[in-house]
Coordinates of C-alpha atoms and ligand atoms in Angstrom, one line a residue:
M1 CA -35.5 4.2 15.8
L2 CA -32.5 2.7 14.0
L3 CA -29.6 2.0 16.4
A4 CA -26.0 1.2 15.7
L5 CA -23.9 -0.2 18.6
T6 CA -20.2 0.5 18.1
R7 CA -17.1 0.5 20.3
S8 CA -13.9 2.6 20.3
V9 CA -10.7 1.3 18.9
P10 CA -8.6 -0.2 21.7
P11 CA -4.9 0.7 21.9
S12 CA -4.2 -3.0 22.2
I13 CA -5.5 -3.6 18.7
T14 CA -1.8 -3.8 17.7
R15 CA -2.0 -7.3 19.3
C16 CA -5.2 -8.3 17.4
E17 CA -6.0 -11.8 16.1
L18 CA -4.8 -12.3 12.5
T19 CA -5.6 -15.3 10.3
H20 CA -5.2 -14.6 6.6
V21 CA -3.6 -11.2 6.8
A22 CA 0.1 -10.5 7.6
R23 CA 0.8 -8.2 10.6
T24 CA 1.7 -4.7 9.6
P25 CA 1.8 -1.7 12.0
I26 CA -1.5 -0.1 12.8
D27 CA -1.6 3.7 13.1
L28 CA -3.9 4.2 16.1
G29 CA -4.6 7.9 15.3
R30 CA -5.6 7.0 11.7
A31 CA -7.7 4.0 12.9
N32 CA -9.5 6.3 15.4
A33 CA -10.2 8.9 12.7
Q34 CA -11.5 6.4 10.2
H35 CA -13.7 4.8 12.9
A36 CA -15.1 8.2 13.8
A37 CA -15.9 8.8 10.1
Y38 CA -17.6 5.4 10.0
E39 CA -19.8 6.4 12.9
R40 CA -20.6 9.7 11.2
A41 CA -21.6 7.9 8.0
L42 CA -23.9 5.7 10.1
R43 CA -25.5 8.8 11.6
E44 CA -26.0 10.3 8.1
L45 CA -27.6 7.0 7.1
G46 CA -30.2 7.4 9.9
Y47 CA -28.8 5.5 12.8
R48 CA -28.4 6.7 16.4
V49 CA -24.9 5.6 17.3
E50 CA -24.5 4.2 20.8
R51 CA -21.0 3.3 22.0
L52 CA -20.5 0.2 24.1
P53 CA -18.1 0.7 27.1
D54 CA -14.4 1.0 26.2
T55 CA -12.5 -2.3 26.7
P56 CA -8.9 -1.1 26.2
D57 CA -7.4 -4.5 27.0
L58 CA -9.5 -6.6 24.5
P59 CA -7.5 -6.2 21.2
D60 CA -10.4 -7.0 18.8
S61 CA -13.2 -5.4 20.7
V62 CA -13.9 -2.7 18.1
F63 CA -15.3 -5.5 15.9
V64 CA -18.6 -5.7 17.8
E65 CA -20.4 -7.5 15.0
D66 CA -18.9 -10.8 16.2
T67 CA -20.4 -10.6 19.7
A68 CA -24.1 -10.9 18.8
V69 CA -26.7 -11.8 16.2
V70 CA -29.8 -9.6 16.6
V71 CA -33.2 -10.0 15.0
D72 CA -36.5 -8.4 16.0
A73 CA -37.4 -10.9 18.6
V74 CA -34.2 -11.9 20.1
A75 CA -30.4 -11.2 20.5
V76 CA -28.2 -14.2 20.4
I77 CA -25.0 -13.5 22.3
T78 CA -22.3 -15.4 20.6
R79 CA -19.4 -17.4 22.0
P80 CA -16.5 -16.2 19.7
G81 CA -14.3 -18.8 18.3
A82 CA -11.1 -17.0 19.4
E83 CA -10.7 -17.4 23.1
S84 CA -9.1 -13.9 23.4
R85 CA -12.5 -12.5 22.2
R86 CA -14.9 -14.2 24.5
P87 CA -14.9 -11.5 27.2
E88 CA -16.1 -9.0 24.6
T89 CA -19.6 -10.4 24.8
Q90 CA -20.3 -9.3 28.4
T91 CA -20.7 -5.6 27.5
S92 CA -22.6 -6.3 24.3
A93 CA -25.1 -8.5 26.3
A94 CA -25.6 -5.8 28.9
A95 CA -26.4 -3.2 26.2
L96 CA -28.6 -5.5 24.1
A97 CA -30.6 -6.6 27.2
R98 CA -32.2 -3.1 27.1
Y99 CA -33.7 -3.9 23.7
R100 CA -34.1 -7.6 23.3
R101 CA -34.6 -11.0 25.1
L102 CA -31.1 -12.6 25.2
V103 CA -30.1 -16.1 24.3
H104 CA -26.5 -17.1 25.1
V105 CA -24.5 -19.6 23.0
E106 CA -23.0 -22.2 25.4
P107 CA -19.9 -24.4 25.1
P108 CA -19.0 -26.4 23.1
G109 CA -20.7 -24.1 20.6
T110 CA -18.7 -21.3 19.0
I111 CA -19.9 -18.7 16.6
D112 CA -18.7 -15.3 15.4
G113 CA -21.3 -12.7 14.1
G114 CA -19.1 -12.2 11.1
D115 CA -20.1 -15.7 9.9
V116 CA -23.8 -14.9 10.1
L117 CA -25.4 -13.5 7.0
R118 CA -29.1 -12.8 7.1
I119 CA -31.1 -12.2 3.9
G120 CA -34.7 -11.6 4.8
K121 CA -35.8 -14.6 6.9
R122 CA -32.9 -16.8 5.8
F123 CA -29.7 -17.1 7.7
F124 CA -26.5 -18.5 6.1
V125 CA -23.8 -19.3 8.5
G126 CA -20.1 -19.9 7.6
R127 CA -18.5 -23.0 8.9
S128 CA -15.1 -21.5 9.6
A129 CA -12.2 -21.6 12.0
R130 CA -14.4 -19.5 14.3
T131 CA -17.8 -21.1 14.0
N132 CA -18.6 -24.7 14.6
D133 CA -21.7 -26.9 13.9
D134 CA -22.8 -26.8 17.6
G135 CA -22.8 -23.0 17.5
I136 CA -24.8 -23.1 14.2
A137 CA -27.3 -25.5 15.9
Q138 CA -27.7 -23.2 18.9
L139 CA -28.4 -20.2 16.6
R140 CA -30.9 -22.3 14.7
N141 CA -32.7 -23.2 17.9
A142 CA -32.9 -19.6 18.9
V143 CA -34.3 -18.2 15.6
V144 CA -36.3 -21.0 14.0
P145 CA -39.3 -20.3 16.4
Y146 CA -39.5 -16.8 14.8
G147 CA -39.8 -18.1 11.2
Y148 CA -36.1 -18.0 10.2
S149 CA -34.2 -20.8 8.4
V150 CA -30.5 -21.5 9.1
D151 CA -28.2 -23.1 6.5
P152 CA -24.5 -23.8 7.0
V153 CA -22.1 -22.6 4.2
D154 CA -18.5 -23.7 3.7
V155 CA -16.0 -20.8 3.5
H156 CA -12.4 -21.3 2.1
G157 CA -9.6 -18.9 2.4
A158 CA -11.5 -16.1 4.2
L159 CA -11.8 -15.4 8.0
H160 CA -15.6 -15.2 8.0
L161 CA -18.5 -15.9 5.7
K162 CA -19.1 -12.1 5.5
T163 CA -15.5 -11.5 4.4
A164 CA -16.6 -13.3 1.3
I165 CA -20.2 -12.4 0.7
T166 CA -22.8 -9.9 2.0
A167 CA -26.2 -8.7 0.9
A168 CA -26.4 -5.5 -1.2
S169 CA -30.2 -5.6 -1.2
D170 CA -32.9 -8.1 -0.2
S171 CA -32.3 -9.9 -3.5
L172 CA -28.8 -9.2 -4.6
V173 CA -25.5 -10.4 -3.1
I174 CA -21.9 -9.3 -3.6
R175 CA -19.4 -12.2 -3.5
N176 CA -15.8 -13.2 -3.9
P177 CA -16.3 -16.5 -5.9
Q178 CA -12.8 -17.7 -4.8
W179 CA -13.9 -17.9 -1.2
V180 CA -17.6 -19.0 -1.2
G181 CA -20.0 -20.8 -3.5
D182 CA -23.3 -19.6 -5.0
L183 CA -26.0 -19.1 -2.4
G184 CA -28.8 -19.1 -5.0
Y185 CA -29.3 -15.3 -5.1
D186 CA -28.7 -12.9 -7.9
S187 CA -25.0 -12.1 -7.5
I188 CA -22.3 -9.7 -8.5
D189 CA -18.7 -10.8 -8.3
V190 CA -16.1 -8.5 -6.6
D191 CA -13.6 -6.9 -9.0
P192 CA -10.7 -9.5 -9.1
G193 CA -8.2 -6.8 -7.9
E194 CA -10.4 -6.1 -4.8
P195 CA -10.7 -9.5 -3.0
F196 CA -12.1 -8.0 0.2
A197 CA -14.9 -6.0 -1.5
G198 CA -17.5 -8.6 -0.8
N199 CA -18.0 -7.1 2.7
V200 CA -20.6 -4.2 2.4
L201 CA -22.9 -3.0 5.2
L202 CA -26.5 -3.0 4.1
T203 CA -28.5 -0.1 5.6
E204 CA -32.0 1.3 5.0
R205 CA -30.4 3.8 2.5
G206 CA -28.0 1.8 0.5
V207 CA -24.7 0.1 1.2
L208 CA -21.7 1.4 3.0
M209 CA -18.3 0.1 1.8
P210 CA -14.6 1.0 1.8
S211 CA -13.5 3.7 -0.6
A212 CA -10.6 1.5 -1.6
H213 CA -13.0 -0.9 -3.5
A214 CA -13.9 1.7 -6.2
R215 CA -14.2 -0.8 -9.0
T216 CA -16.6 -3.1 -7.2
A217 CA -18.6 0.0 -6.1
E218 CA -19.0 0.8 -9.7
R219 CA -20.3 -2.7 -10.4
L220 CA -22.9 -2.2 -7.6
R221 CA -24.0 1.2 -8.8
A222 CA -24.4 -0.2 -12.3
R223 CA -27.0 -2.5 -10.8
G224 CA -28.9 0.4 -9.2
I225 CA -27.5 0.0 -5.7
V226 CA -26.9 3.3 -3.8
V227 CA -23.3 3.1 -2.5
H228 CA -21.7 5.2 0.2
T229 CA -18.0 5.0 1.0
V230 CA -15.7 5.4 3.9
D231 CA -11.9 5.0 4.3
A232 CA -11.4 1.8 6.2
D233 CA -7.9 0.6 5.3
E234 CA -6.4 1.0 8.8
L235 CA -8.8 -1.5 10.5
A236 CA -8.5 -3.7 7.4
K237 CA -4.9 -4.3 8.7
A238 CA -6.6 -6.0 11.7
E239 CA -8.7 -8.1 9.3
G240 CA -11.9 -6.1 9.9
G241 CA -14.3 -4.8 7.3
V242 CA -17.3 -2.4 7.4
T243 CA -19.8 -4.9 8.8
C244 CA -17.6 -5.8 11.7
C245 CA -17.6 -2.4 13.4
S246 CA -21.3 -2.2 14.3
L247 CA -24.4 -4.1 15.4
L248 CA -27.5 -2.6 13.6
L249 CA -30.9 -3.0 15.1
Q250 CA -34.4 -1.5 15.3
A251 CA -34.9 -0.2 18.8
Q252 CA -37.8 1.6 20.6
Ligands
CIR1 C1 -10.3 -11.3 14.4 O1 -9.5 -12.0 13.9 O2 -11.2 -11.7 15.2 C2 -10.3 -9.8 14.2 N1 -8.9 -9.4 14.1 C3 -11.0 -9.4 13.0 C4 -12.5 -9.6 13.2 C5 -13.3 -9.1 12.0 N2 -14.7 -9.3 12.2 C6 -15.6 -9.6 11.3 O3 -15.2 -9.9 10.2 N3 -16.8 -9.7 11.7

């Protein structure tokens, strides 16, 4: 079974962390409606959606991707770079313990799931304001025994590595070349007017991406990628993209 872990949008999201985006008012009703549509899209793409417990006082807790890195053999519970986000991992760990052996990132390591891009058996990890070399080393120790490699990547001007680049298939990436270099894969650049379009969610049935990035979606379709879209502009005001709002895993 394919499982997607998500979490509701907390009312406190109006106090979320922001790094490269100016604060603008977030319409909670609209954010909730778009998040519900995102969960519906995941169901249509074959996932059972399981919500983590509500954490109304943790402003960024809808962005569950940052709390764990999950592969078949193990779930690495992160230690997010922003201190305000560290309590979010408790409930993710409790849920993931039902499906995986857990490894916890310990101080002084920090790592956000948004910095962790997996393509097949290779991990690329953004060195960012949120993820440090010790965190990357701890991830490496956790996954190398299962045949994965881990390579650090420098990111400039974007919050996370996956703000700048994600996989559109096992062999093709979508990338904003202003924010990250070439990783050695066949690559499509985002449309220059859509700088955040490098964040797409790869599923078993194509990619899910924000409807606002229509020109980049066309570039992907032209390369044979099946593209599904959702409105995601309200949570984009909190610097979140489509990968951020779920943890996808194979579960029994
Ligand atoms: C933060 O700054 O942590 C949140 N406001 C946004 C996190 C987005 N998560 C992600 O890209 N994986």
